[in-house]
Structures are given as C-alpha cells and as structure tokens.
C-alpha cells in the first residue's frame, strides 16, 4: 500500500468489500432455492407424512398454488405443482451448492473464514452469545458461526443426497441402501430439512440482530470503518 | 486486530433484544407473503412444465435398461396391500374372463385381440419389488405375469417406436417410454401374492413397472398401443411428471 493510498483511505474511509459478487449471487440463488424446496417439500410431505405423527404443515406455508385455482386450472389439488417446484428447484439448489463448495474450497474462503473451529472456542463463543455478550465483527466469523456454517453445509449435502436416494431408489439404489433403504431415507430427508430450517431460524435472527450483515450480503460492503493493517487479511 | 468499531457489549443487551423482537416480527410478516403463491400464473406454469420436460430427458438418460430394481424376501410382502384408485374399491371395473379381450393397436404387426386364457398361458416372471407412490408411501408386493417386452416382440411391435400407451376399463390411461417397456422387470401382472390378480388390483392384469412410480402402473388394461406421438396420461395431463422413474 502506498503512502498516498493510505492517506486516501484515511481521508475517505472506504467500506471494505466483505463478500465478492460471486458469493452474493450464489447466496441469494441458494436462499431462493431453499425457500422453494422447503415450501414445496412441506406440501409433498403433507400428502403422506414420513413421520408417524398425525400432523402436517399449515397449508398457507406450503408452495404449490391455491387449492381451488389449481383444481380449476389443472384438475389437480396442488400436489403436482409442489412436485414440479421441487424437481425444478433441486437442479438450482444442487448446481449452485456444487459451485459454492468448489469456489469456497478453491478460493480459500472456507479455509480462511470457516477454519479453524475448535470445540473450546465454540463453547466459549456460544456462552457469550447466549448472554448477548458476543460482539459481531463484519467479515470475521466467531466459532459459533463457523460451526453453524459447517452444519448448514452438511445439512444441505445430506438433504440433497437423501433426496436423490428417494427420487431414484432403483437407479441410485446403492445410495438408497446407504441411507438405510427407501423408508428411512425419507426420514433422513425430513431431518435434513429440519436442520436447515433450524439453521435458518438462527441465521435470520442473527441478521435481525445485526442488520448490517444483510447490507453486506446485498451490496458486498457495509458502512463499517475498518483499519486493517497492511498485509493482514485483505 | 484493533481499530474496529465495535458494538459496545454493554449496550448490546437491552437495545438489541428490542431490535431483535421488532425485526423478527417483520420477518414473520414476510413469511405471510407465501399466501401470494405464484404457482398457477401462466409464465410460472410454462417454466415448471419446461423443467418437467427437462427432467423427462434427464431421467431417461439415468435409466439403465438392464439395471434391476431391488428385490425382497417372501416375508417382506405386504399381505393387506393398499387399494389405490380415484374411486372406491367397490366401483372397480368388474371384467369377466369370458368377455374380456385385450385390444392392440398402433405400430404392432399382429393386432389380434387376446383373451384372459391366452394371456395366462404365456410364460410368467415373478418379482417381489417395492411399489413407490408419488405421494411418498411405499409397499412391497409380489407380482407375476408375462414380460411386456416378450409380449411386444411376440405381437411384432415396432420396438424402435418411442412410446407404449395403455387404456384402461376405468377410463384411466397412461404411457411409458420404449426402454422401460422392454425392461426385464416390466410385466403384465396377472397374479398378486401368487393368486389371480383380484378385481380391486386390476383384473385381468395390470402393468407392473418397479422402475417407475405407482401411477405409471395402470390396472384393468384393455388396450395396448405403440406410437411415436406423445400420448400423455391421466395424471401427466394434470401436471405430474411423465417419465416418473424410480
């Protein structure tokens, strides 16, 4: 960094880019795909629940169109629409996920920002967070966040794989076998969804707590002044 | 790392708890927007149907003509197999062996009609496989009957044609791709659990395809035809995916 640039940076504090454009695009594609998959998946679940409990997802929170409109248009009560959404969304979710993981590993984003995550740091940060004492620094993830992101990545991976195994229990029968057979794979798929929803609740709550993270994920930078010493991080 | 502008931890508690409440309330309001479901808008329907056609192609690429569906043991067979149709079991078509004839049409050389006795005289293939419904439920059953592929060869069907279509006595209709029709486990099931196929399950026969979802297994079949023109199907015409492979 030249002296002149340093002076300029001090005179006009430039917001630091936190998320490159590719990551922001992939984040929002993923967000849309996840909403489509959850909404349509909830409706599909309602037609024959995988869990042995007499309960379904409230109809207005499922995706697949209004009962009466769909009946009039397609002569179907809305399962067809939910399936169409689900099997369209799966391509978007899966391809976007693969791109994100590839770029995340290739660019060093995972290694730099999600590692290391030690159990000790996790417990320490979780304790602080639960007491509202954990500070939030843009662009740097605490141990709880890191663990959560790994958990979310794992949950999406398991949900995609178990989903493939119940979509194709013949063509991908080895995968179905790995999940303990068709019926158990359905339950695994449900649990993967539940984990993703759990992550979403925490993720959205934290975004509500620190709204500038939302700005950063849209604009790439937030109006937080940083003085990163030359040579450190970016 | 110094110099960050930090949220003062002492302030975070009270203020952010309130912010938290307010913001989660607005997030809750946002989720109510799901009431504005766009599923049935023309453009959305076109995109969804186009994706379904894309899925037909993807599934036919994934389909292995000789890859067998997993088979199960005798003790896995569900005895009280679920009756499933869009009308009650009592309303199932009651076809009599004396009057029934299986009609053939389309790209088939020998279109002579078949009686129940003639169908029963053909060599049978027995399978214990899992029937998977598009709704998600599944049941293991035991079906037996001539292979559809053998039957199509016997009657001189054009095996290079794209589709095999079915019309049923209850008004149901459907169609499958030729590679699935020729799959060794695709049978014209005349028995269920070693008994003559009961009326409720499709007497005199149903097309049993363990490599496809349940609704692709038509019952009470009275016409088989071979064609290159997309025939659709009862549920497919209501928006369900046509290939619907397992």
PDB file of N, CA, C and O in Angstrom, chain B residues 174-244:
ATOM      1  N   UNK B 174     -52.458 -44.092 -19.798  1.00  0.00           N
ATOM      2  CA  UNK B 174     -51.085 -43.729 -19.488  1.00  0.00           C
ATOM      3  C   UNK B 174     -50.153 -44.185 -20.591  1.00  0.00           C
ATOM      4  O   UNK B 174     -50.585 -44.820 -21.562  1.00  0.00           O
ATOM      5  N   UNK B 175     -48.868 -43.834 -20.436  1.00  0.00           N
ATOM      6  CA  UNK B 175     -47.898 -44.233 -21.454  1.00  0.00           C
ATOM      7  C   UNK B 175     -46.509 -44.272 -20.848  1.00  0.00           C
ATOM      8  O   UNK B 175     -46.244 -43.587 -19.854  1.00  0.00           O
ATOM      9  N   UNK B 176     -45.666 -45.103 -21.440  1.00  0.00           N
ATOM     10  CA  UNK B 176     -44.281 -45.209 -20.977  1.00  0.00           C
ATOM     11  C   UNK B 176     -43.339 -45.170 -22.172  1.00  0.00           C
ATOM     12  O   UNK B 176     -43.761 -45.319 -23.322  1.00  0.00           O
ATOM     13  N   UNK B 177     -42.053 -44.994 -21.869  1.00  0.00           N
ATOM     14  CA  UNK B 177     -41.013 -44.988 -22.895  1.00  0.00           C
ATOM     15  C   UNK B 177     -40.703 -46.437 -23.294  1.00  0.00           C
ATOM     16  O   UNK B 177     -40.851 -47.358 -22.486  1.00  0.00           O
ATOM     17  N   UNK B 178     -40.264 -46.632 -24.529  1.00  0.00           N
ATOM     18  CA  UNK B 178     -39.973 -47.991 -25.009  1.00  0.00           C
ATOM     19  C   UNK B 178     -38.890 -48.698 -24.178  1.00  0.00           C
ATOM     20  O   UNK B 178     -39.056 -49.874 -23.848  1.00  0.00           O
ATOM     21  N   UNK B 179     -37.772 -48.034 -23.802  1.00  0.00           N
ATOM     22  CA  UNK B 179     -36.775 -48.748 -22.996  1.00  0.00           C
ATOM     23  C   UNK B 179     -37.364 -49.327 -21.702  1.00  0.00           C
ATOM     24  O   UNK B 179     -37.007 -50.436 -21.300  1.00  0.00           O
ATOM     25  N   UNK B 180     -38.278 -48.605 -21.051  1.00  0.00           N
ATOM     26  CA  UNK B 180     -38.899 -49.135 -19.837  1.00  0.00           C
ATOM     27  C   UNK B 180     -39.831 -50.300 -20.175  1.00  0.00           C
ATOM     28  O   UNK B 180     -39.894 -51.291 -19.449  1.00  0.00           O
ATOM     29  N   UNK B 181     -40.536 -50.200 -21.328  1.00  0.00           N
ATOM     30  CA  UNK B 181     -41.432 -51.285 -21.741  1.00  0.00           C
ATOM     31  C   UNK B 181     -40.640 -52.572 -21.952  1.00  0.00           C
ATOM     32  O   UNK B 181     -41.147 -53.668 -21.709  1.00  0.00           O
ATOM     33  N   UNK B 182     -39.376 -52.441 -22.396  1.00  0.00           N
ATOM     34  CA  UNK B 182     -38.561 -53.618 -22.692  1.00  0.00           C
ATOM     35  C   UNK B 182     -37.722 -54.057 -21.485  1.00  0.00           C
ATOM     36  O   UNK B 182     -36.971 -55.033 -21.575  1.00  0.00           O
ATOM     37  N   UNK B 183     -37.832 -53.342 -20.366  1.00  0.00           N
ATOM     38  CA  UNK B 183     -37.055 -53.701 -19.168  1.00  0.00           C
ATOM     39  C   UNK B 183     -37.503 -55.076 -18.663  1.00  0.00           C
ATOM     40  O   UNK B 183     -38.692 -55.377 -18.655  1.00  0.00           O
ATOM     41  N   UNK B 184     -36.542 -55.935 -18.248  1.00  0.00           N
ATOM     42  CA  UNK B 184     -36.914 -57.302 -17.868  1.00  0.00           C
ATOM     43  C   UNK B 184     -37.906 -57.389 -16.693  1.00  0.00           C
ATOM     44  O   UNK B 184     -38.562 -58.414 -16.539  1.00  0.00           O
ATOM     45  N   UNK B 185     -38.017 -56.341 -15.879  1.00  0.00           N
ATOM     46  CA  UNK B 185     -38.945 -56.407 -14.745  1.00  0.00           C
ATOM     47  C   UNK B 185     -40.291 -55.751 -15.037  1.00  0.00           C
ATOM     48  O   UNK B 185     -41.137 -55.673 -14.154  1.00  0.00           O
ATOM     49  N   UNK B 186     -40.474 -55.263 -16.244  1.00  0.00           N
ATOM     50  CA  UNK B 186     -41.776 -54.692 -16.608  1.00  0.00           C
ATOM     51  C   UNK B 186     -42.682 -55.829 -17.068  1.00  0.00           C
ATOM     52  O   UNK B 186     -42.414 -56.460 -18.090  1.00  0.00           O
ATOM     53  N   UNK B 187     -43.720 -56.114 -16.274  1.00  0.00           N
ATOM     54  CA  UNK B 187     -44.555 -57.280 -16.569  1.00  0.00           C
ATOM     55  C   UNK B 187     -46.036 -56.916 -16.681  1.00  0.00           C
ATOM     56  O   UNK B 187     -46.477 -55.885 -16.179  1.00  0.00           O
ATOM     57  N   UNK B 188     -46.765 -57.821 -17.362  1.00  0.00           N
ATOM     58  CA  UNK B 188     -48.226 -57.725 -17.386  1.00  0.00           C
ATOM     59  C   UNK B 188     -48.692 -58.633 -16.251  1.00  0.00           C
ATOM     60  O   UNK B 188     -48.866 -59.847 -16.435  1.00  0.00           O
ATOM     61  N   UNK B 189     -48.866 -58.038 -15.052  1.00  0.00           N
ATOM     62  CA  UNK B 189     -49.074 -58.854 -13.850  1.00  0.00           C
ATOM     63  C   UNK B 189     -50.477 -59.454 -13.834  1.00  0.00           C
ATOM     64  O   UNK B 189     -51.468 -58.733 -13.757  1.00  0.00           O
ATOM     65  N   UNK B 190     -50.513 -60.796 -13.912  1.00  0.00           N
ATOM     66  CA  UNK B 190     -51.803 -61.482 -13.836  1.00  0.00           C
ATOM     67  C   UNK B 190     -52.009 -62.109 -12.455  1.00  0.00           C
ATOM     68  O   UNK B 190     -53.083 -62.616 -12.153  1.00  0.00           O
ATOM     69  N   UNK B 191     -50.953 -62.085 -11.622  1.00  0.00           N
ATOM     70  CA  UNK B 191     -51.107 -62.589 -10.244  1.00  0.00           C
ATOM     71  C   UNK B 191     -50.598 -61.555  -9.253  1.00  0.00           C
ATOM     72  O   UNK B 191     -49.734 -60.728  -9.565  1.00  0.00           O
ATOM     73  N   UNK B 192     -51.174 -61.610  -8.056  1.00  0.00           N
ATOM     74  CA  UNK B 192     -50.639 -60.837  -6.930  1.00  0.00           C
ATOM     75  C   UNK B 192     -50.560 -61.783  -5.737  1.00  0.00           C
ATOM     76  O   UNK B 192     -51.544 -62.460  -5.424  1.00  0.00           O
ATOM     77  N   UNK B 193     -49.398 -61.841  -5.091  1.00  0.00           N
ATOM     78  CA  UNK B 193     -49.159 -62.753  -3.975  1.00  0.00           C
ATOM     79  C   UNK B 193     -49.572 -64.186  -4.358  1.00  0.00           C
ATOM     80  O   UNK B 193     -50.262 -64.872  -3.596  1.00  0.00           O
ATOM     81  N   UNK B 194     -49.180 -64.611  -5.544  1.00  0.00           N
ATOM     82  CA  UNK B 194     -49.400 -65.969  -6.064  1.00  0.00           C
ATOM     83  C   UNK B 194     -50.858 -66.306  -6.342  1.00  0.00           C
ATOM     84  O   UNK B 194     -51.180 -67.448  -6.671  1.00  0.00           O
ATOM     85  N   UNK B 195     -51.767 -65.357  -6.201  1.00  0.00           N
ATOM     86  CA  UNK B 195     -53.180 -65.582  -6.524  1.00  0.00           C
ATOM     87  C   UNK B 195     -53.510 -64.819  -7.816  1.00  0.00           C
ATOM     88  O   UNK B 195     -52.834 -63.858  -8.153  1.00  0.00           O
ATOM     89  N   UNK B 196     -54.570 -65.248  -8.477  1.00  0.00           N
ATOM     90  CA  UNK B 196     -55.045 -64.485  -9.623  1.00  0.00           C
ATOM     91  C   UNK B 196     -55.269 -63.047  -9.192  1.00  0.00           C
ATOM     92  O   UNK B 196     -55.813 -62.797  -8.116  1.00  0.00           O
ATOM     93  N   UNK B 197     -54.835 -62.107 -10.006  1.00  0.00           N
ATOM     94  CA  UNK B 197     -54.935 -60.693  -9.639  1.00  0.00           C
ATOM     95  C   UNK B 197     -56.387 -60.329  -9.298  1.00  0.00           C
ATOM     96  O   UNK B 197     -57.277 -60.504 -10.132  1.00  0.00           O
ATOM     97  N   UNK B 198     -56.655 -59.858  -8.067  1.00  0.00           N
ATOM     98  CA  UNK B 198     -58.034 -59.537  -7.690  1.00  0.00           C
ATOM     99  C   UNK B 198     -58.577 -58.352  -8.496  1.00  0.00           C
ATOM    100  O   UNK B 198     -57.805 -57.544  -9.013  1.00  0.00           O
ATOM    101  N   UNK B 199     -59.886 -58.279  -8.568  1.00  0.00           N
ATOM    102  CA  UNK B 199     -60.551 -57.194  -9.287  1.00  0.00           C
ATOM    103  C   UNK B 199     -60.056 -55.822  -8.830  1.00  0.00           C
ATOM    104  O   UNK B 199     -59.751 -54.953  -9.645  1.00  0.00           O
ATOM    105  N   UNK B 200     -59.933 -55.641  -7.511  1.00  0.00           N
ATOM    106  CA  UNK B 200     -59.545 -54.328  -6.975  1.00  0.00           C
ATOM    107  C   UNK B 200     -58.130 -53.932  -7.398  1.00  0.00           C
ATOM    108  O   UNK B 200     -57.787 -52.747  -7.409  1.00  0.00           O
ATOM    109  N   UNK B 201     -57.290 -54.921  -7.734  1.00  0.00           N
ATOM    110  CA  UNK B 201     -55.908 -54.619  -8.109  1.00  0.00           C
ATOM    111  C   UNK B 201     -55.705 -54.608  -9.619  1.00  0.00           C
ATOM    112  O   UNK B 201     -54.594 -54.446 -10.091  1.00  0.00           O
ATOM    113  N   UNK B 202     -56.798 -54.808 -10.388  1.00  0.00           N
ATOM    114  CA  UNK B 202     -56.675 -54.618 -11.820  1.00  0.00           C
ATOM    115  C   UNK B 202     -56.991 -55.786 -12.726  1.00  0.00           C
ATOM    116  O   UNK B 202     -56.583 -55.782 -13.881  1.00  0.00           O
ATOM    117  N   UNK B 203     -57.720 -56.799 -12.238  1.00  0.00           N
ATOM    118  CA  UNK B 203     -58.036 -57.968 -13.065  1.00  0.00           C
ATOM    119  C   UNK B 203     -58.571 -57.552 -14.435  1.00  0.00           C
ATOM    120  O   UNK B 203     -59.399 -56.644 -14.501  1.00  0.00           O
ATOM    121  N   UNK B 204     -58.154 -58.189 -15.512  1.00  0.00           N
ATOM    122  CA  UNK B 204     -57.301 -59.385 -15.543  1.00  0.00           C
ATOM    123  C   UNK B 204     -55.795 -59.118 -15.413  1.00  0.00           C
ATOM    124  O   UNK B 204     -55.073 -60.012 -15.031  1.00  0.00           O
ATOM    125  N   UNK B 205     -55.329 -57.920 -15.739  1.00  0.00           N
ATOM    126  CA  UNK B 205     -53.909 -57.675 -15.461  1.00  0.00           C
ATOM    127  C   UNK B 205     -53.629 -56.189 -15.298  1.00  0.00           C
ATOM    128  O   UNK B 205     -54.412 -55.332 -15.737  1.00  0.00           O
ATOM    129  N   UNK B 206     -52.527 -55.909 -14.614  1.00  0.00           N
ATOM    130  CA  UNK B 206     -52.026 -54.541 -14.513  1.00  0.00           C
ATOM    131  C   UNK B 206     -50.605 -54.535 -15.048  1.00  0.00           C
ATOM    132  O   UNK B 206     -49.937 -55.582 -15.058  1.00  0.00           O
ATOM    133  N   UNK B 207     -50.170 -53.392 -15.519  1.00  0.00           N
ATOM    134  CA  UNK B 207     -48.778 -53.262 -15.928  1.00  0.00           C
ATOM    135  C   UNK B 207     -47.976 -52.942 -14.674  1.00  0.00           C
ATOM    136  O   UNK B 207     -48.226 -51.931 -14.012  1.00  0.00           O
ATOM    137  N   UNK B 208     -47.070 -53.852 -14.322  1.00  0.00           N
ATOM    138  CA  UNK B 208     -46.247 -53.652 -13.133  1.00  0.00           C
ATOM    139  C   UNK B 208     -44.846 -53.224 -13.563  1.00  0.00           C
ATOM    140  O   UNK B 208     -44.149 -53.957 -14.281  1.00  0.00           O
ATOM    141  N   UNK B 209     -44.453 -52.009 -13.134  1.00  0.00           N
ATOM    142  CA  UNK B 209     -43.149 -51.458 -13.523  1.00  0.00           C
ATOM    143  C   UNK B 209     -42.403 -51.007 -12.267  1.00  0.00           C
ATOM    144  O   UNK B 209     -42.640 -49.902 -11.765  1.00  0.00           O
ATOM    145  N   UNK B 210     -41.525 -51.841 -11.716  1.00  0.00           N
ATOM    146  CA  UNK B 210     -40.838 -51.452 -10.477  1.00  0.00           C
ATOM    147  C   UNK B 210     -39.837 -50.314 -10.668  1.00  0.00           C
ATOM    148  O   UNK B 210     -39.338 -49.784  -9.675  1.00  0.00           O
ATOM    149  N   UNK B 211     -39.562 -49.932 -11.926  1.00  0.00           N
ATOM    150  CA  UNK B 211     -38.638 -48.822 -12.155  1.00  0.00           C
ATOM    151  C   UNK B 211     -39.390 -47.507 -12.333  1.00  0.00           C
ATOM    152  O   UNK B 211     -38.792 -46.504 -12.722  1.00  0.00           O
ATOM    153  N   UNK B 212     -40.698 -47.526 -12.055  1.00  0.00           N
ATOM    154  CA  UNK B 212     -41.469 -46.284 -12.139  1.00  0.00           C
ATOM    155  C   UNK B 212     -42.371 -46.130 -10.928  1.00  0.00           C
ATOM    156  O   UNK B 212     -42.627 -47.084 -10.194  1.00  0.00           O
ATOM    157  N   UNK B 213     -42.853 -44.891 -10.726  1.00  0.00           N
ATOM    158  CA  UNK B 213     -43.771 -44.617  -9.623  1.00  0.00           C
ATOM    159  C   UNK B 213     -45.095 -45.356  -9.844  1.00  0.00           C
ATOM    160  O   UNK B 213     -45.429 -45.752 -10.956  1.00  0.00           O
ATOM    161  N   UNK B 214     -45.852 -45.479  -8.750  1.00  0.00           N
ATOM    162  CA  UNK B 214     -47.071 -46.277  -8.773  1.00  0.00           C
ATOM    163  C   UNK B 214     -48.064 -45.884  -9.841  1.00  0.00           C
ATOM    164  O   UNK B 214     -48.677 -46.752 -10.476  1.00  0.00           O
ATOM    165  N   UNK B 215     -48.243 -44.587 -10.079  1.00  0.00           N
ATOM    166  CA  UNK B 215     -49.289 -44.180 -11.021  1.00  0.00           C
ATOM    167  C   UNK B 215     -48.940 -44.542 -12.474  1.00  0.00           C
ATOM    168  O   UNK B 215     -49.784 -44.445 -13.357  1.00  0.00           O
ATOM    169  N   UNK B 216     -47.686 -44.979 -12.695  1.00  0.00           N
ATOM    170  CA  UNK B 216     -47.291 -45.439 -14.031  1.00  0.00           C
ATOM    171  C   UNK B 216     -47.559 -46.935 -14.190  1.00  0.00           C
ATOM    172  O   UNK B 216     -47.058 -47.564 -15.116  1.00  0.00           O
ATOM    173  N   UNK B 217     -48.336 -47.510 -13.253  1.00  0.00           N
ATOM    174  CA  UNK B 217     -48.650 -48.945 -13.285  1.00  0.00           C
ATOM    175  C   UNK B 217     -50.153 -49.125 -13.503  1.00  0.00           C
ATOM    176  O   UNK B 217     -50.893 -49.410 -12.572  1.00  0.00           O
ATOM    177  N   UNK B 218     -50.643 -48.977 -14.739  1.00  0.00           N
ATOM    178  CA  UNK B 218     -52.096 -48.980 -14.962  1.00  0.00           C
ATOM    179  C   UNK B 218     -52.733 -50.351 -14.710  1.00  0.00           C
ATOM    180  O   UNK B 218     -52.131 -51.386 -14.966  1.00  0.00           O
ATOM    181  N   UNK B 219     -53.969 -50.298 -14.196  1.00  0.00           N
ATOM    182  CA  UNK B 219     -54.740 -51.511 -13.900  1.00  0.00           C
ATOM    183  C   UNK B 219     -55.876 -51.643 -14.921  1.00  0.00           C
ATOM    184  O   UNK B 219     -56.199 -50.699 -15.629  1.00  0.00           O
ATOM    185  N   UNK B 220     -56.514 -52.825 -14.948  1.00  0.00           N
ATOM    186  CA  UNK B 220     -57.670 -53.102 -15.828  1.00  0.00           C
ATOM    187  C   UNK B 220     -57.372 -52.705 -17.277  1.00  0.00           C
ATOM    188  O   UNK B 220     -58.215 -52.106 -17.953  1.00  0.00           O
ATOM    189  N   UNK B 221     -56.158 -52.992 -17.744  1.00  0.00           N
ATOM    190  CA  UNK B 221     -55.746 -52.570 -19.085  1.00  0.00           C
ATOM    191  C   UNK B 221     -56.593 -53.284 -20.147  1.00  0.00           C
ATOM    192  O   UNK B 221     -56.759 -54.499 -20.106  1.00  0.00           O
ATOM    193  N   UNK B 222     -57.151 -52.529 -21.077  1.00  0.00           N
ATOM    194  CA  UNK B 222     -57.946 -53.162 -22.139  1.00  0.00           C
ATOM    195  C   UNK B 222     -57.380 -52.866 -23.538  1.00  0.00           C
ATOM    196  O   UNK B 222     -57.788 -53.476 -24.507  1.00  0.00           O
ATOM    197  N   UNK B 223     -56.423 -51.913 -23.599  1.00  0.00           N
ATOM    198  CA  UNK B 223     -55.810 -51.612 -24.894  1.00  0.00           C
ATOM    199  C   UNK B 223     -54.332 -51.269 -24.702  1.00  0.00           C
ATOM    200  O   UNK B 223     -53.976 -50.489 -23.817  1.00  0.00           O
ATOM    201  N   UNK B 224     -53.494 -51.888 -25.523  1.00  0.00           N
ATOM    202  CA  UNK B 224     -52.070 -51.527 -25.559  1.00  0.00           C
ATOM    203  C   UNK B 224     -51.778 -51.036 -26.973  1.00  0.00           C
ATOM    204  O   UNK B 224     -52.193 -51.666 -27.949  1.00  0.00           O
ATOM    205  N   UNK B 225     -51.100 -49.895 -27.074  1.00  0.00           N
ATOM    206  CA  UNK B 225     -50.735 -49.423 -28.407  1.00  0.00           C
ATOM    207  C   UNK B 225     -49.310 -48.895 -28.404  1.00  0.00           C
ATOM    208  O   UNK B 225     -48.760 -48.535 -27.361  1.00  0.00           O
ATOM    209  N   UNK B 226     -48.712 -48.882 -29.594  1.00  0.00           N
ATOM    210  CA  UNK B 226     -47.336 -48.423 -29.763  1.00  0.00           C
ATOM    211  C   UNK B 226     -47.379 -47.226 -30.701  1.00  0.00           C
ATOM    212  O   UNK B 226     -48.068 -47.263 -31.723  1.00  0.00           O
ATOM    213  N   UNK B 227     -46.683 -46.163 -30.336  1.00  0.00           N
ATOM    214  CA  UNK B 227     -46.781 -44.941 -31.130  1.00  0.00           C
ATOM    215  C   UNK B 227     -45.526 -44.085 -30.989  1.00  0.00           C
ATOM    216  O   UNK B 227     -44.727 -44.280 -30.070  1.00  0.00           O
ATOM    217  N   UNK B 228     -45.378 -43.163 -31.922  1.00  0.00           N
ATOM    218  CA  UNK B 228     -44.304 -42.169 -31.813  1.00  0.00           C
ATOM    219  C   UNK B 228     -44.842 -40.814 -31.393  1.00  0.00           C
ATOM    220  O   UNK B 228     -44.083 -39.860 -31.235  1.00  0.00           O
ATOM    221  N   UNK B 229     -46.177 -40.736 -31.238  1.00  0.00           N
ATOM    222  CA  UNK B 229     -46.786 -39.470 -30.803  1.00  0.00           C
ATOM    223  C   UNK B 229     -47.019 -39.500 -29.314  1.00  0.00           C
ATOM    224  O   UNK B 229     -47.614 -40.445 -28.789  1.00  0.00           O
ATOM    225  N   UNK B 230     -46.560 -38.473 -28.608  1.00  0.00           N
ATOM    226  CA  UNK B 230     -46.662 -38.443 -27.149  1.00  0.00           C
ATOM    227  C   UNK B 230     -48.110 -38.629 -26.698  1.00  0.00           C
ATOM    228  O   UNK B 230     -48.967 -37.800 -26.997  1.00  0.00           O
ATOM    229  N   UNK B 231     -48.395 -39.707 -25.960  1.00  0.00           N
ATOM    230  CA  UNK B 231     -49.782 -39.984 -25.597  1.00  0.00           C
ATOM    231  C   UNK B 231     -50.223 -39.347 -24.279  1.00  0.00           C
ATOM    232  O   UNK B 231     -51.415 -39.341 -23.981  1.00  0.00           O
ATOM    233  N   UNK B 232     -49.310 -38.857 -23.443  1.00  0.00           N
ATOM    234  CA  UNK B 232     -49.697 -38.296 -22.149  1.00  0.00           C
ATOM    235  C   UNK B 232     -50.198 -39.363 -21.199  1.00  0.00           C
ATOM    236  O   UNK B 232     -49.892 -40.548 -21.349  1.00  0.00           O
ATOM    237  N   UNK B 233     -50.995 -38.929 -20.250  1.00  0.00           N
ATOM    238  CA  UNK B 233     -51.531 -39.861 -19.266  1.00  0.00           C
ATOM    239  C   UNK B 233     -52.492 -39.132 -18.350  1.00  0.00           C
ATOM    240  O   UNK B 233     -52.551 -37.895 -18.343  1.00  0.00           O
ATOM    241  N   UNK B 234     -53.259 -39.912 -17.585  1.00  0.00           N
ATOM    242  CA  UNK B 234     -54.288 -39.341 -16.720  1.00  0.00           C
ATOM    243  C   UNK B 234     -53.692 -38.313 -15.754  1.00  0.00           C
ATOM    244  O   UNK B 234     -54.158 -37.172 -15.685  1.00  0.00           O
ATOM    245  N   UNK B 235     -52.659 -38.695 -15.029  1.00  0.00           N
ATOM    246  CA  UNK B 235     -52.061 -37.769 -14.064  1.00  0.00           C
ATOM    247  C   UNK B 235     -51.082 -36.811 -14.739  1.00  0.00           C
ATOM    248  O   UNK B 235     -50.934 -35.661 -14.318  1.00  0.00           O
ATOM    249  N   UNK B 236     -50.415 -37.295 -15.786  1.00  0.00           N
ATOM    250  CA  UNK B 236     -49.462 -36.448 -16.510  1.00  0.00           C
ATOM    251  C   UNK B 236     -50.173 -35.224 -17.074  1.00  0.00           C
ATOM    252  O   UNK B 236     -49.627 -34.116 -17.071  1.00  0.00           O
ATOM    253  N   UNK B 237     -51.418 -35.430 -17.562  1.00  0.00           N
ATOM    254  CA  UNK B 237     -52.172 -34.304 -18.113  1.00  0.00           C
ATOM    255  C   UNK B 237     -52.636 -33.349 -17.018  1.00  0.00           C
ATOM    256  O   UNK B 237     -53.130 -32.254 -17.302  1.00  0.00           O
ATOM    257  N   UNK B 238     -52.480 -33.759 -15.757  1.00  0.00           N
ATOM    258  CA  UNK B 238     -52.807 -32.894 -14.619  1.00  0.00           C
ATOM    259  C   UNK B 238     -51.546 -32.281 -14.013  1.00  0.00           C
ATOM    260  O   UNK B 238     -51.591 -31.719 -12.927  1.00  0.00           O
ATOM    261  N   UNK B 239     -50.416 -32.451 -14.685  1.00  0.00           N
ATOM    262  CA  UNK B 239     -49.199 -31.766 -14.249  1.00  0.00           C
ATOM    263  C   UNK B 239     -48.120 -32.648 -13.649  1.00  0.00           C
ATOM    264  O   UNK B 239     -47.054 -32.163 -13.292  1.00  0.00           O
ATOM    265  N   UNK B 240     -48.393 -33.961 -13.517  1.00  0.00           N
ATOM    266  CA  UNK B 240     -47.374 -34.834 -12.939  1.00  0.00           C
ATOM    267  C   UNK B 240     -46.324 -35.179 -13.993  1.00  0.00           C
ATOM    268  O   UNK B 240     -46.631 -35.244 -15.189  1.00  0.00           O
ATOM    269  N   UNK B 241     -45.113 -35.403 -13.524  1.00  0.00           N
ATOM    270  CA  UNK B 241     -44.005 -35.676 -14.433  1.00  0.00           C
ATOM    271  C   UNK B 241     -44.260 -36.954 -15.231  1.00  0.00           C
ATOM    272  O   UNK B 241     -44.671 -37.974 -14.668  1.00  0.00           O
ATOM    273  N   UNK B 242     -43.993 -36.904 -16.545  1.00  0.00           N
ATOM    274  CA  UNK B 242     -44.325 -38.038 -17.396  1.00  0.00           C
ATOM    275  C   UNK B 242     -43.421 -39.244 -17.149  1.00  0.00           C
ATOM    276  O   UNK B 242     -43.904 -40.359 -16.949  1.00  0.00           O
ATOM    277  N   UNK B 243     -42.100 -39.053 -17.136  1.00  0.00           N
ATOM    278  CA  UNK B 243     -41.203 -40.213 -17.021  1.00  0.00           C
ATOM    279  C   UNK B 243     -41.378 -40.899 -15.671  1.00  0.00           C
ATOM    280  O   UNK B 243     -41.515 -42.105 -15.594  1.00  0.00           O
ATOM    281  N   UNK B 244     -41.379 -40.088 -14.602  1.00  0.00           N
ATOM    282  CA  UNK B 244     -41.607 -40.591 -13.232  1.00  0.00           C
ATOM    283  C   UNK B 244     -40.935 -41.926 -12.963  1.00  0.00           C
ATOM    284  O   UNK B 244     -41.560 -42.878 -12.505  1.00  0.00           O
TER     285      UNK B 244
END
